[in-house]
């Protein structure tokens, strides 16, 4: 095998140089194309951390109301607001009547 390489190197220097440059080019391309082991470990750790964070978010979202529940609560609160307004109007009418009765009572004395 050594004889073959030495024969090619002595007789076909341009071919061995071309193969050498092609090999260096492939290595350069691979080094820019793929990440290093340290970067891969760092990215793997980030993905694991994001996975844990996503689990916490999903667990928190289970306790949150759905769209339908929020809509139902909104309708209930609207109904309560109308009821409170109607009650306030009734209280105002009663207050006016009470004031009139009190005035009449004070005039009679």
PDB file of C-alpha atoms in Angstrom:
ATOM      1  CA  UNK A   1       0.000   0.000   0.000  1.00  0.00           C
ATOM      2  CA  UNK A   2       2.894   2.318   0.782  1.00  0.00           C
ATOM      3  CA  UNK A   3       4.318   1.570  -2.650  1.00  0.00           C
ATOM      4  CA  UNK A   4       1.106   2.719  -4.334  1.00  0.00           C
ATOM      5  CA  UNK A   5       1.075   6.025  -2.437  1.00  0.00           C
ATOM      6  CA  UNK A   6       4.748   6.670  -3.089  1.00  0.00           C
ATOM      7  CA  UNK A   7       4.302   5.823  -6.799  1.00  0.00           C
ATOM      8  CA  UNK A   8       1.344   8.234  -7.092  1.00  0.00           C
ATOM      9  CA  UNK A   9       3.230  10.904  -5.122  1.00  0.00           C
ATOM     10  CA  UNK A  10       6.339  10.707  -7.294  1.00  0.00           C
ATOM     11  CA  UNK A  11       4.692  10.312 -10.698  1.00  0.00           C
ATOM     12  CA  UNK A  12       1.435  12.263 -10.229  1.00  0.00           C
ATOM     13  CA  UNK A  13       2.255  15.151  -7.916  1.00  0.00           C
ATOM     14  CA  UNK A  14      -0.566  17.260  -9.289  1.00  0.00           C
ATOM     15  CA  UNK A  15      -3.063  14.418  -8.602  1.00  0.00           C
ATOM     16  CA  UNK A  16      -1.879  14.000  -5.004  1.00  0.00           C
ATOM     17  CA  UNK A  17      -2.032  17.786  -4.501  1.00  0.00           C
ATOM     18  CA  UNK A  18      -5.553  17.836  -5.946  1.00  0.00           C
ATOM     19  CA  UNK A  19      -6.665  14.997  -3.656  1.00  0.00           C
ATOM     20  CA  UNK A  20      -5.035  16.755  -0.696  1.00  0.00           C
ATOM     21  CA  UNK A  21      -6.820  20.055  -1.445  1.00  0.00           C
ATOM     22  CA  UNK A  22     -10.110  18.223  -2.000  1.00  0.00           C
ATOM     23  CA  UNK A  23      -9.697  16.491   1.371  1.00  0.00           C
ATOM     24  CA  UNK A  24      -8.892  19.801   3.093  1.00  0.00           C
ATOM     25  CA  UNK A  25     -11.889  21.387   1.369  1.00  0.00           C
ATOM     26  CA  UNK A  26     -14.193  18.609   2.543  1.00  0.00           C
ATOM     27  CA  UNK A  27     -12.901  18.982   6.107  1.00  0.00           C
ATOM     28  CA  UNK A  28     -13.379  22.760   5.970  1.00  0.00           C
ATOM     29  CA  UNK A  29     -16.909  22.317   4.637  1.00  0.00           C
ATOM     30  CA  UNK A  30     -17.718  19.760   7.348  1.00  0.00           C
ATOM     31  CA  UNK A  31     -16.374  22.044  10.072  1.00  0.00           C
ATOM     32  CA  UNK A  32     -18.614  24.906   8.929  1.00  0.00           C
ATOM     33  CA  UNK A  33     -21.598  22.684   8.197  1.00  0.00           C
ATOM     34  CA  UNK A  34     -21.829  20.863  11.521  1.00  0.00           C
ATOM     35  CA  UNK A  35     -21.557  22.097  15.103  1.00  0.00           C
ATOM     36  CA  UNK A  36     -18.849  21.119  17.525  1.00  0.00           C
ATOM     37  CA  UNK A  37     -19.474  18.654  20.320  1.00  0.00           C
ATOM     38  CA  UNK A  38     -19.437  21.411  22.966  1.00  0.00           C
ATOM     39  CA  UNK A  39     -22.001  23.470  21.039  1.00  0.00           C
ATOM     40  CA  UNK A  40     -24.114  20.344  20.595  1.00  0.00           C
ATOM     41  CA  UNK A  41     -24.080  19.646  24.340  1.00  0.00           C
ATOM     42  CA  UNK A  42     -24.971  23.274  25.079  1.00  0.00           C
ATOM     43  CA  UNK A  43     -27.881  23.201  22.630  1.00  0.00           C
ATOM     44  CA  UNK A  44     -29.030  19.865  24.013  1.00  0.00           C
ATOM     45  CA  UNK A  45     -29.100  21.341  27.532  1.00  0.00           C
ATOM     46  CA  UNK A  46     -31.073  24.357  26.294  1.00  0.00           C
ATOM     47  CA  UNK A  47     -33.612  22.074  24.607  1.00  0.00           C
ATOM     48  CA  UNK A  48     -33.989  20.051  27.808  1.00  0.00           C
ATOM     49  CA  UNK A  49     -34.500  23.256  29.815  1.00  0.00           C
ATOM     50  CA  UNK A  50     -37.093  24.490  27.319  1.00  0.00           C
ATOM     51  CA  UNK A  51     -38.835  21.117  27.534  1.00  0.00           C
ATOM     52  CA  UNK A  52     -39.108  21.420  31.318  1.00  0.00           C
ATOM     53  CA  UNK A  53     -40.379  24.987  30.999  1.00  0.00           C
ATOM     54  CA  UNK A  54     -42.972  23.829  28.474  1.00  0.00           C
ATOM     55  CA  UNK A  55     -44.169  21.152  30.919  1.00  0.00           C
ATOM     56  CA  UNK A  56     -44.655  23.806  33.616  1.00  0.00           C
ATOM     57  CA  UNK A  57     -46.596  26.004  31.197  1.00  0.00           C
ATOM     58  CA  UNK A  58     -48.818  23.098  30.157  1.00  0.00           C
ATOM     59  CA  UNK A  59     -49.452  22.211  33.803  1.00  0.00           C
ATOM     60  CA  UNK A  60     -50.426  25.827  34.543  1.00  0.00           C
ATOM     61  CA  UNK A  61     -52.692  25.988  31.509  1.00  0.00           C
ATOM     62  CA  UNK A  62     -54.699  22.982  32.726  1.00  0.00           C
ATOM     63  CA  UNK A  63     -56.020  25.119  35.585  1.00  0.00           C
ATOM     64  CA  UNK A  64     -56.956  28.079  33.405  1.00  0.00           C
ATOM     65  CA  UNK A  65     -60.535  28.475  32.169  1.00  0.00           C
ATOM     66  CA  UNK A  66     -61.405  27.639  28.602  1.00  0.00           C
ATOM     67  CA  UNK A  67     -62.797  30.092  26.076  1.00  0.00           C
ATOM     68  CA  UNK A  68     -66.336  28.861  26.707  1.00  0.00           C
ATOM     69  CA  UNK A  69     -65.961  29.204  30.475  1.00  0.00           C
ATOM     70  CA  UNK A  70     -64.688  32.769  30.133  1.00  0.00           C
ATOM     71  CA  UNK A  71     -67.618  33.601  27.864  1.00  0.00           C
ATOM     72  CA  UNK A  72     -70.067  32.092  30.357  1.00  0.00           C
ATOM     73  CA  UNK A  73     -68.481  34.098  33.191  1.00  0.00           C
ATOM     74  CA  UNK A  74     -68.717  37.261  31.102  1.00  0.00           C
ATOM     75  CA  UNK A  75     -72.415  36.665  30.487  1.00  0.00           C
ATOM     76  CA  UNK A  76     -72.982  36.010  34.199  1.00  0.00           C
ATOM     77  CA  UNK A  77     -71.158  39.191  35.174  1.00  0.00           C
ATOM     78  CA  UNK A  78     -73.175  41.170  32.636  1.00  0.00           C
ATOM     79  CA  UNK A  79     -76.361  39.793  34.156  1.00  0.00           C
ATOM     80  CA  UNK A  80     -75.144  40.685  37.634  1.00  0.00           C
ATOM     81  CA  UNK A  81     -74.358  44.222  36.518  1.00  0.00           C
ATOM     82  CA  UNK A  82     -77.885  44.593  35.132  1.00  0.00           C
ATOM     83  CA  UNK A  83     -79.350  43.213  38.363  1.00  0.00           C
ATOM     84  CA  UNK A  84     -77.269  45.615  40.445  1.00  0.00           C
ATOM     85  CA  UNK A  85     -78.363  48.559  38.281  1.00  0.00           C
ATOM     86  CA  UNK A  86     -82.025  47.550  38.612  1.00  0.00           C
ATOM     87  CA  UNK A  87     -81.618  47.157  42.372  1.00  0.00           C
ATOM     88  CA  UNK A  88     -79.964  50.570  42.554  1.00  0.00           C
ATOM     89  CA  UNK A  89     -82.914  52.116  40.716  1.00  0.00           C
ATOM     90  CA  UNK A  90     -85.318  50.436  43.146  1.00  0.00           C
ATOM     91  CA  UNK A  91     -83.327  51.705  46.109  1.00  0.00           C
ATOM     92  CA  UNK A  92     -83.368  55.223  44.644  1.00  0.00           C
ATOM     93  CA  UNK A  93     -87.173  55.090  44.289  1.00  0.00           C
ATOM     94  CA  UNK A  94     -87.515  53.837  47.869  1.00  0.00           C
ATOM     95  CA  UNK A  95     -85.191  56.576  49.068  1.00  0.00           C
ATOM     96  CA  UNK A  96     -87.296  59.245  47.346  1.00  0.00           C
ATOM     97  CA  UNK A  97     -90.495  57.824  48.847  1.00  0.00           C
ATOM     98  CA  UNK A  98     -88.896  57.663  52.281  1.00  0.00           C
ATOM     99  CA  UNK A  99     -87.757  61.270  51.959  1.00  0.00           C
ATOM    100  CA  UNK A 100     -91.283  62.344  50.976  1.00  0.00           C
ATOM    101  CA  UNK A 101     -92.795  60.463  53.907  1.00  0.00           C
ATOM    102  CA  UNK A 102     -90.281  62.029  56.278  1.00  0.00           C
ATOM    103  CA  UNK A 103     -91.013  65.513  54.920  1.00  0.00           C
ATOM    104  CA  UNK A 104     -94.758  64.959  55.304  1.00  0.00           C
ATOM    105  CA  UNK A 105     -94.262  63.721  58.833  1.00  0.00           C
ATOM    106  CA  UNK A 106     -92.124  66.737  59.729  1.00  0.00           C
ATOM    107  CA  UNK A 107     -94.673  69.162  58.233  1.00  0.00           C
ATOM    108  CA  UNK A 108     -97.511  67.656  60.223  1.00  0.00           C
ATOM    109  CA  UNK A 109     -95.719  68.217  63.505  1.00  0.00           C
TER     110      UNK A 109
END
